[in-house]
């Protein structure tokens, strides 16, 4: 899943039952982020985003990006999850 641009307060939910998930969003996205996997690892690269309220474990990650505003939820049951923000 790759988004070139998003509305000011995005509402995004992506879910996979079997397989890895890759998400790339602009580093300027303003949202509360929630990532979860049942069987896999979470990898993140939040370069360029202002990150607050970061809480991370092996299978979940929650954070506020650039002050929040919207909601981004990504979940996979069997696979890894990679989330990254890209340059300004």
mmCIF file of N, CA and C in Angstrom:
data_model
loop_
_atom_site.group_PDB
_atom_site.id
_atom_site.type_symbol
_atom_site.label_atom_id
_atom_site.label_comp_id
_atom_site.label_asym_id
_atom_site.label_seq_id
_atom_site.Cartn_x
_atom_site.Cartn_y
_atom_site.Cartn_z
ATOM 1 N N UNK A 1 0.859 -1.164 0.000
ATOM 2 C CA UNK A 1 0.000 0.000 0.000
ATOM 3 C C UNK A 1 0.903 1.222 0.000
ATOM 4 N N UNK A 2 0.731 2.076 -1.002
ATOM 5 C CA UNK A 2 1.516 3.303 -1.080
ATOM 6 C C UNK A 2 0.566 4.456 -1.357
ATOM 7 N N UNK A 3 0.693 5.508 -0.583
ATOM 8 C CA UNK A 3 -0.128 6.697 -0.789
ATOM 9 C C UNK A 3 0.775 7.872 -1.105
ATOM 10 N N UNK A 4 0.526 8.507 -2.237
ATOM 11 C CA UNK A 4 1.296 9.677 -2.624
ATOM 12 C C UNK A 4 0.860 10.880 -1.810
ATOM 13 N N UNK A 5 -0.449 10.997 -1.565
ATOM 14 C CA UNK A 5 -0.973 12.057 -0.714
ATOM 15 C C UNK A 5 -2.212 11.541 0.008
ATOM 16 N N UNK A 6 -2.547 12.200 1.104
ATOM 17 C CA UNK A 6 -3.696 11.820 1.919
ATOM 18 C C UNK A 6 -4.438 13.078 2.338
ATOM 19 N N UNK A 7 -5.723 12.962 2.676
ATOM 20 C CA UNK A 7 -6.433 14.129 3.210
ATOM 21 C C UNK A 7 -5.862 14.521 4.571
ATOM 22 N N UNK A 8 -6.238 15.701 5.059
ATOM 23 C CA UNK A 8 -5.691 16.203 6.316
ATOM 24 C C UNK A 8 -5.871 15.236 7.480
ATOM 25 N N UNK A 9 -7.000 14.663 7.635
ATOM 26 C CA UNK A 9 -7.227 13.725 8.747
ATOM 27 C C UNK A 9 -7.644 12.375 8.171
ATOM 28 N N UNK A 10 -6.656 11.602 7.698
ATOM 29 C CA UNK A 10 -6.978 10.359 6.995
ATOM 30 C C UNK A 10 -7.576 9.309 7.915
ATOM 31 N N UNK A 11 -8.465 8.530 7.371
ATOM 32 C CA UNK A 11 -9.008 7.341 8.035
ATOM 33 C C UNK A 11 -8.641 6.167 7.142
ATOM 34 N N UNK A 12 -7.625 5.410 7.547
ATOM 35 C CA UNK A 12 -7.128 4.307 6.738
ATOM 36 C C UNK A 12 -7.120 3.048 7.583
ATOM 37 N N UNK A 13 -7.679 1.971 7.034
ATOM 38 C CA UNK A 13 -7.625 0.665 7.690
ATOM 39 C C UNK A 13 -7.272 -0.368 6.631
ATOM 40 N N UNK A 14 -6.185 -1.111 6.876
ATOM 41 C CA UNK A 14 -5.751 -2.168 5.967
ATOM 42 C C UNK A 14 -5.562 -3.438 6.776
ATOM 43 N N UNK A 15 -6.003 -4.560 6.208
ATOM 44 C CA UNK A 15 -5.942 -5.825 6.928
ATOM 45 C C UNK A 15 -5.586 -6.950 5.961
ATOM 46 N N UNK A 16 -4.749 -7.875 6.432
ATOM 47 C CA UNK A 16 -4.368 -9.050 5.659
ATOM 48 C C UNK A 16 -4.447 -10.274 6.562
ATOM 49 N N UNK A 17 -4.980 -11.346 6.046
ATOM 50 C CA UNK A 17 -5.056 -12.586 6.831
ATOM 51 C C UNK A 17 -3.797 -13.429 6.696
ATOM 52 N N UNK A 18 -3.259 -13.526 5.497
ATOM 53 C CA UNK A 18 -2.062 -14.328 5.254
ATOM 54 C C UNK A 18 -1.127 -13.576 4.334
ATOM 55 N N UNK A 19 -0.026 -13.165 4.873
ATOM 56 C CA UNK A 19 0.957 -12.468 4.057
ATOM 57 C C UNK A 19 1.469 -11.228 4.735
ATOM 58 N N UNK A 20 2.591 -10.788 4.258
ATOM 59 C CA UNK A 20 3.215 -9.588 4.793
ATOM 60 C C UNK A 20 2.554 -8.345 4.215
ATOM 61 N N UNK A 21 2.698 -7.238 4.935
ATOM 62 C CA UNK A 21 2.119 -5.972 4.521
ATOM 63 C C UNK A 21 3.220 -4.916 4.512
ATOM 64 N N UNK A 22 3.246 -4.105 3.444
ATOM 65 C CA UNK A 22 4.173 -2.990 3.326
ATOM 66 C C UNK A 22 3.346 -1.734 3.118
ATOM 67 N N UNK A 23 3.580 -0.716 3.957
ATOM 68 C CA UNK A 23 2.852 0.549 3.849
ATOM 69 C C UNK A 23 3.861 1.687 3.782
ATOM 70 N N UNK A 24 3.674 2.581 2.798
ATOM 71 C CA UNK A 24 4.524 3.759 2.672
ATOM 72 C C UNK A 24 3.629 4.978 2.518
ATOM 73 N N UNK A 25 3.836 5.962 3.397
ATOM 74 C CA UNK A 25 3.043 7.191 3.397
ATOM 75 C C UNK A 25 3.959 8.405 3.457
ATOM 76 N N UNK A 26 3.470 9.577 3.062
ATOM 77 C CA UNK A 26 4.279 10.795 3.178
ATOM 78 C C UNK A 26 4.637 11.073 4.645
ATOM 79 N N UNK A 27 5.825 11.605 4.883
ATOM 80 C CA UNK A 27 6.263 11.888 6.253
ATOM 81 C C UNK A 27 5.443 13.006 6.896
ATOM 82 N N UNK A 28 4.640 13.704 6.130
ATOM 83 C CA UNK A 28 3.832 14.804 6.652
ATOM 84 C C UNK A 28 2.454 14.356 7.147
ATOM 85 N N UNK A 29 2.143 13.072 7.060
ATOM 86 C CA UNK A 29 0.819 12.587 7.467
ATOM 87 C C UNK A 29 0.587 12.879 8.954
ATOM 88 N N UNK A 30 -0.605 13.365 9.272
ATOM 89 C CA UNK A 30 -0.984 13.677 10.653
ATOM 90 C C UNK A 30 -1.986 12.636 11.104
ATOM 91 N N UNK A 31 -1.538 11.691 11.931
ATOM 92 C CA UNK A 31 -2.425 10.589 12.292
ATOM 93 C C UNK A 31 -1.951 9.854 13.537
ATOM 94 N N UNK A 32 -2.888 9.155 14.143
ATOM 95 C CA UNK A 32 -2.591 8.186 15.191
ATOM 96 C C UNK A 32 -2.370 6.864 14.471
ATOM 97 N N UNK A 33 -1.265 6.224 14.751
ATOM 98 C CA UNK A 33 -0.846 5.024 14.043
ATOM 99 C C UNK A 33 -0.985 3.809 14.944
ATOM 100 N N UNK A 34 -1.583 2.739 14.412
ATOM 101 C CA UNK A 34 -1.721 1.483 15.146
ATOM 102 C C UNK A 34 -1.378 0.334 14.203
ATOM 103 N N UNK A 35 -0.309 -0.384 14.513
ATOM 104 C CA UNK A 35 0.134 -1.521 13.706
ATOM 105 C C UNK A 35 0.096 -2.775 14.563
ATOM 106 N N UNK A 36 -0.412 -3.893 13.982
ATOM 107 C CA UNK A 36 -0.480 -5.152 14.726
ATOM 108 C C UNK A 36 -0.227 -6.339 13.804
ATOM 109 N N UNK A 37 0.453 -7.346 14.337
ATOM 110 C CA UNK A 37 0.606 -8.617 13.649
ATOM 111 C C UNK A 37 0.488 -9.734 14.677
ATOM 112 N N UNK A 38 -0.142 -10.826 14.306
ATOM 113 C CA UNK A 38 -0.271 -11.970 15.214
ATOM 114 C C UNK A 38 0.961 -12.859 15.156
ATOM 115 N N UNK A 39 1.473 -13.073 13.954
ATOM 116 C CA UNK A 39 2.631 -13.951 13.757
ATOM 117 C C UNK A 39 3.591 -13.287 12.784
ATOM 118 N N UNK A 40 4.467 -12.485 13.292
ATOM 119 C CA UNK A 40 5.429 -11.788 12.453
ATOM 120 C C UNK A 40 6.054 -10.639 13.230
ATOM 121 N N UNK A 41 6.934 -9.919 12.566
ATOM 122 C CA UNK A 41 7.607 -8.785 13.196
ATOM 123 C C UNK A 41 7.139 -7.486 12.569
ATOM 124 N N UNK A 42 7.284 -6.420 13.324
ATOM 125 C CA UNK A 42 6.984 -5.087 12.819
ATOM 126 C C UNK A 42 8.299 -4.347 12.623
ATOM 127 N N UNK A 43 8.430 -3.763 11.441
ATOM 128 C CA UNK A 43 9.584 -2.919 11.136
ATOM 129 C C UNK A 43 9.051 -1.548 10.747
ATOM 130 N N UNK A 44 9.700 -0.515 11.239
ATOM 131 C CA UNK A 44 9.237 0.835 10.905
ATOM 132 C C UNK A 44 10.418 1.746 10.613
ATOM 133 N N UNK A 45 10.174 2.682 9.723
ATOM 134 C CA UNK A 45 11.116 3.752 9.417
ATOM 135 C C UNK A 45 10.265 5.017 9.332
ATOM 136 N N UNK A 46 10.290 5.813 10.380
ATOM 137 C CA UNK A 46 9.439 6.997 10.480
ATOM 138 C C UNK A 46 10.240 8.267 10.208
ATOM 139 N N UNK A 47 11.226 8.150 9.364
ATOM 140 C CA UNK A 47 12.119 9.261 9.038
ATOM 141 C C UNK A 47 11.339 10.458 8.503
ATOM 142 N N UNK A 48 11.608 11.623 9.084
ATOM 143 C CA UNK A 48 10.992 12.858 8.629
ATOM 144 C C UNK A 48 9.703 13.222 9.340
ATOM 145 N N UNK A 49 9.096 12.284 10.051
ATOM 146 C CA UNK A 49 7.854 12.555 10.784
ATOM 147 C C UNK A 49 8.174 12.916 12.229
ATOM 148 N N UNK A 50 7.366 13.778 12.812
ATOM 149 C CA UNK A 50 7.475 14.069 14.242
ATOM 150 C C UNK A 50 6.689 12.975 14.969
ATOM 151 N N UNK A 51 7.388 12.163 15.743
ATOM 152 C CA UNK A 51 6.771 10.996 16.392
ATOM 153 C C UNK A 51 6.673 11.240 17.894
ATOM 154 N N UNK A 52 5.458 11.085 18.443
ATOM 155 C CA UNK A 52 5.239 11.183 19.886
ATOM 156 C C UNK A 52 4.409 9.982 20.327
ATOM 157 N N UNK A 53 4.341 9.770 21.609
ATOM 158 C CA UNK A 53 3.546 8.689 22.202
ATOM 159 C C UNK A 53 3.868 7.330 21.600
ATOM 160 N N UNK A 54 5.140 7.077 21.357
ATOM 161 C CA UNK A 54 5.553 5.813 20.742
ATOM 162 C C UNK A 54 5.523 4.684 21.758
ATOM 163 N N UNK A 55 4.827 3.625 21.405
ATOM 164 C CA UNK A 55 4.764 2.411 22.215
ATOM 165 C C UNK A 55 4.954 1.232 21.269
ATOM 166 N N UNK A 56 6.004 0.443 21.505
ATOM 167 C CA UNK A 56 6.338 -0.620 20.569
ATOM 168 C C UNK A 56 6.667 -1.917 21.286
ATOM 169 N N UNK A 57 6.154 -3.012 20.744
ATOM 170 C CA UNK A 57 6.539 -4.347 21.184
ATOM 171 C C UNK A 57 6.868 -5.149 19.925
ATOM 172 N N UNK A 58 7.145 -6.420 20.085
ATOM 173 C CA UNK A 58 7.507 -7.258 18.940
ATOM 174 C C UNK A 58 6.387 -7.320 17.905
ATOM 175 N N UNK A 59 5.143 -7.307 18.361
ATOM 176 C CA UNK A 59 4.007 -7.511 17.451
ATOM 177 C C UNK A 59 3.022 -6.351 17.381
ATOM 178 N N UNK A 60 3.378 -5.208 17.961
ATOM 179 C CA UNK A 60 2.487 -4.051 17.840
ATOM 180 C C UNK A 60 3.280 -2.754 17.959
ATOM 181 N N UNK A 61 2.703 -1.707 17.408
ATOM 182 C CA UNK A 61 3.296 -0.390 17.488
ATOM 183 C C UNK A 61 2.167 0.625 17.471
ATOM 184 N N UNK A 62 2.246 1.586 18.370
ATOM 185 C CA UNK A 62 1.314 2.709 18.393
ATOM 186 C C UNK A 62 2.137 3.980 18.494
ATOM 187 N N UNK A 63 1.705 4.999 17.771
ATOM 188 C CA UNK A 63 2.417 6.273 17.794
ATOM 189 C C UNK A 63 1.502 7.366 17.265
ATOM 190 N N UNK A 64 1.862 8.590 17.578
ATOM 191 C CA UNK A 64 1.197 9.749 17.004
ATOM 192 C C UNK A 64 2.193 10.407 16.055
ATOM 193 N N UNK A 65 1.767 10.617 14.816
ATOM 194 C CA UNK A 65 2.618 11.217 13.801
ATOM 195 C C UNK A 65 2.190 12.659 13.556
ATOM 196 N N UNK A 66 3.125 13.580 13.714
ATOM 197 C CA UNK A 66 2.901 14.996 13.402
ATOM 198 C C UNK A 66 1.679 15.572 14.101
ATOM 199 N N UNK A 67 1.496 15.210 15.360
ATOM 200 C CA UNK A 67 0.405 15.771 16.162
ATOM 201 C C UNK A 67 -0.909 15.030 16.069
ATOM 202 N N UNK A 68 -1.011 14.025 15.217
ATOM 203 C CA UNK A 68 -2.244 13.242 15.105
ATOM 204 C C UNK A 68 -3.323 13.954 14.317
ATOM 205 N N UNK A 69 -4.531 13.449 14.465
ATOM 206 C CA UNK A 69 -5.667 14.020 13.741
ATOM 207 C C UNK A 69 -6.468 12.942 13.062
ATOM 208 N N UNK A 70 -5.836 12.131 12.263
ATOM 209 C CA UNK A 70 -6.500 11.027 11.584
ATOM 210 C C UNK A 70 -6.164 9.708 12.259
ATOM 211 N N UNK A 71 -6.578 8.619 11.642
ATOM 212 C CA UNK A 71 -6.302 7.277 12.171
ATOM 213 C C UNK A 71 -5.809 6.378 11.052
ATOM 214 N N UNK A 72 -4.704 5.681 11.314
ATOM 215 C CA UNK A 72 -4.183 4.690 10.390
ATOM 216 C C UNK A 72 -4.020 3.396 11.168
ATOM 217 N N UNK A 73 -4.747 2.370 10.760
ATOM 218 C CA UNK A 73 -4.680 1.057 11.398
ATOM 219 C C UNK A 73 -4.294 0.027 10.352
ATOM 220 N N UNK A 74 -3.269 -0.766 10.659
ATOM 221 C CA UNK A 74 -2.823 -1.818 9.757
ATOM 222 C C UNK A 74 -2.637 -3.081 10.581
ATOM 223 N N UNK A 75 -3.183 -4.182 10.075
ATOM 224 C CA UNK A 75 -3.118 -5.444 10.816
ATOM 225 C C UNK A 75 -2.910 -6.605 9.854
ATOM 226 N N UNK A 76 -2.077 -7.560 10.277
ATOM 227 C CA UNK A 76 -1.924 -8.802 9.535
ATOM 228 C C UNK A 76 -1.903 -9.961 10.525
ATOM 229 N N UNK A 77 -2.455 -11.081 10.107
ATOM 230 C CA UNK A 77 -2.496 -12.248 10.994
ATOM 231 C C UNK A 77 -1.240 -13.095 10.873
ATOM 232 N N UNK A 78 -0.807 -13.375 9.657
ATOM 233 C CA UNK A 78 0.333 -14.262 9.438
ATOM 234 C C UNK A 78 1.315 -13.618 8.476
ATOM 235 N N UNK A 79 2.211 -12.836 9.027
ATOM 236 C CA UNK A 79 3.209 -12.174 8.205
ATOM 237 C C UNK A 79 3.746 -10.949 8.902
ATOM 238 N N UNK A 80 4.816 -10.446 8.365
ATOM 239 C CA UNK A 80 5.431 -9.248 8.912
ATOM 240 C C UNK A 80 4.721 -7.994 8.429
ATOM 241 N N UNK A 81 5.042 -6.896 9.078
ATOM 242 C CA UNK A 81 4.445 -5.613 8.725
ATOM 243 C C UNK A 81 5.558 -4.570 8.676
ATOM 244 N N UNK A 82 5.690 -3.909 7.540
ATOM 245 C CA UNK A 82 6.681 -2.845 7.377
ATOM 246 C C UNK A 82 5.943 -1.542 7.102
ATOM 247 N N UNK A 83 6.267 -0.512 7.869
ATOM 248 C CA UNK A 83 5.645 0.802 7.713
ATOM 249 C C UNK A 83 6.759 1.820 7.588
ATOM 250 N N UNK A 84 6.653 2.663 6.565
ATOM 251 C CA UNK A 84 7.657 3.720 6.454
ATOM 252 C C UNK A 84 7.047 5.004 5.928
ATOM 253 N N UNK A 85 7.694 6.095 6.354
ATOM 254 C CA UNK A 85 7.322 7.407 5.829
ATOM 255 C C UNK A 85 8.428 7.818 4.871
ATOM 256 N N UNK A 86 8.064 8.597 3.885
ATOM 257 C CA UNK A 86 9.070 9.036 2.926
ATOM 258 C C UNK A 86 9.169 10.558 2.925
ATOM 259 N N UNK A 87 10.313 11.040 2.456
ATOM 260 C CA UNK A 87 10.736 12.429 2.484
ATOM 261 C C UNK A 87 9.725 13.527 2.266
ATOM 262 N N UNK A 88 10.170 14.687 2.634
ATOM 263 C CA UNK A 88 9.311 15.888 2.567
ATOM 264 C C UNK A 88 9.153 16.355 1.174
#
